[in-house]
């Protein structure tokens, strides 16, 4: 099952993002369930994350999201998990 994780950073949280980026990228690599990922950009600055997870079910996506170093550091103001269907690409 593919799940889109759409997360918005808290205001003025770039320092939190950068301080935890290395741990976040290591977590992505270690878990092996990220199909695609990247930052959301607003006005030329990172403002959130879009991560496509390939997981068995929504509970696995929720667990992955909760253990992400970005989430543990309190980077996000809100996170949405939505089942996603790949059509193109």
Short mmCIF file of C-alpha atoms in Angstrom, two decimals:
data_model
loop_
_atom_site.label_atom_id
_atom_site.label_comp_id
_atom_site.label_asym_id
_atom_site.label_seq_id
_atom_site.Cartn_x
_atom_site.Cartn_y
_atom_site.Cartn_z
CA UNK A 1 0.00 0.00 0.00
CA UNK A 2 1.30 3.45 -0.88
CA UNK A 3 0.72 6.23 1.65
CA UNK A 4 1.47 9.92 1.18
CA UNK A 5 2.81 11.63 4.28
CA UNK A 6 2.25 15.36 3.93
CA UNK A 7 3.83 17.35 6.75
CA UNK A 8 4.00 21.08 7.35
CA UNK A 9 6.83 22.53 9.41
CA UNK A 10 6.15 24.73 12.41
CA UNK A 11 6.87 28.41 11.70
CA UNK A 12 10.56 29.35 11.89
CA UNK A 13 11.60 25.70 12.29
CA UNK A 14 14.41 25.59 9.71
CA UNK A 15 17.00 25.17 12.48
CA UNK A 16 15.15 22.09 13.80
CA UNK A 17 14.95 20.66 10.27
CA UNK A 18 18.64 21.15 9.58
CA UNK A 19 19.75 19.84 12.99
CA UNK A 20 17.82 16.59 12.40
CA UNK A 21 18.27 16.18 8.64
CA UNK A 22 21.11 13.66 8.86
CA UNK A 23 19.17 11.46 11.31
CA UNK A 24 16.04 11.73 9.16
CA UNK A 25 17.92 10.66 6.01
CA UNK A 26 19.53 7.75 7.88
CA UNK A 27 16.06 6.68 9.10
CA UNK A 28 14.74 6.80 5.53
CA UNK A 29 17.63 4.61 4.37
CA UNK A 30 17.46 2.21 7.32
CA UNK A 31 13.71 1.56 7.14
CA UNK A 32 13.61 0.90 3.39
CA UNK A 33 9.93 1.83 2.95
CA UNK A 34 10.29 5.26 1.32
CA UNK A 35 9.46 5.19 -2.39
CA UNK A 36 9.92 8.93 -2.94
CA UNK A 37 10.51 11.93 -0.71
CA UNK A 38 11.47 15.56 -0.63
CA UNK A 39 10.87 18.89 1.05
CA UNK A 40 7.91 21.15 0.33
CA UNK A 41 9.14 24.56 -0.81
CA UNK A 42 7.40 27.89 -0.16
CA UNK A 43 8.94 31.22 -1.14
CA UNK A 44 12.21 29.42 -1.88
CA UNK A 45 12.50 27.87 1.61
CA UNK A 46 11.82 24.40 2.99
CA UNK A 47 8.37 24.38 4.60
CA UNK A 48 7.50 20.73 5.06
CA UNK A 49 7.89 17.23 3.67
CA UNK A 50 6.21 14.94 1.18
CA UNK A 51 7.07 11.26 1.67
CA UNK A 52 5.56 8.36 -0.26
CA UNK A 53 5.71 5.24 1.91
CA UNK A 54 5.35 1.68 0.59
CA UNK A 55 3.97 -0.11 3.65
CA UNK A 56 1.63 -3.03 4.42
CA UNK A 57 -1.09 -0.86 5.98
CA UNK A 58 -1.93 2.53 7.43
CA UNK A 59 -0.83 1.44 10.91
CA UNK A 60 2.68 0.84 9.56
CA UNK A 61 2.67 4.33 8.01
CA UNK A 62 1.56 5.83 11.32
CA UNK A 63 4.35 4.00 13.15
CA UNK A 64 6.93 5.12 10.58
CA UNK A 65 5.76 8.73 10.85
CA UNK A 66 5.88 8.68 14.66
CA UNK A 67 9.47 7.36 14.70
CA UNK A 68 10.81 9.78 12.08
CA UNK A 69 13.53 11.92 13.70
CA UNK A 70 11.84 15.04 12.30
CA UNK A 71 8.62 14.16 14.12
CA UNK A 72 10.48 13.23 17.32
CA UNK A 73 12.23 16.61 17.24
CA UNK A 74 8.90 18.44 17.01
CA UNK A 75 9.49 19.85 13.52
CA UNK A 76 5.95 19.47 12.22
CA UNK A 77 2.90 21.62 12.94
CA UNK A 78 0.71 18.97 11.30
CA UNK A 79 1.01 15.65 9.51
CA UNK A 80 -1.47 14.00 7.19
CA UNK A 81 -1.33 10.37 6.06
CA UNK A 82 -3.40 9.51 3.00
CA UNK A 83 -3.54 6.33 0.94
CA UNK A 84 -2.10 7.16 -2.47
CA UNK A 85 -2.41 5.46 -5.86
CA UNK A 86 0.42 5.78 -8.36
CA UNK A 87 -0.95 6.40 -11.84
CA UNK A 88 1.92 8.06 -13.75
CA UNK A 89 5.65 7.53 -13.41
#
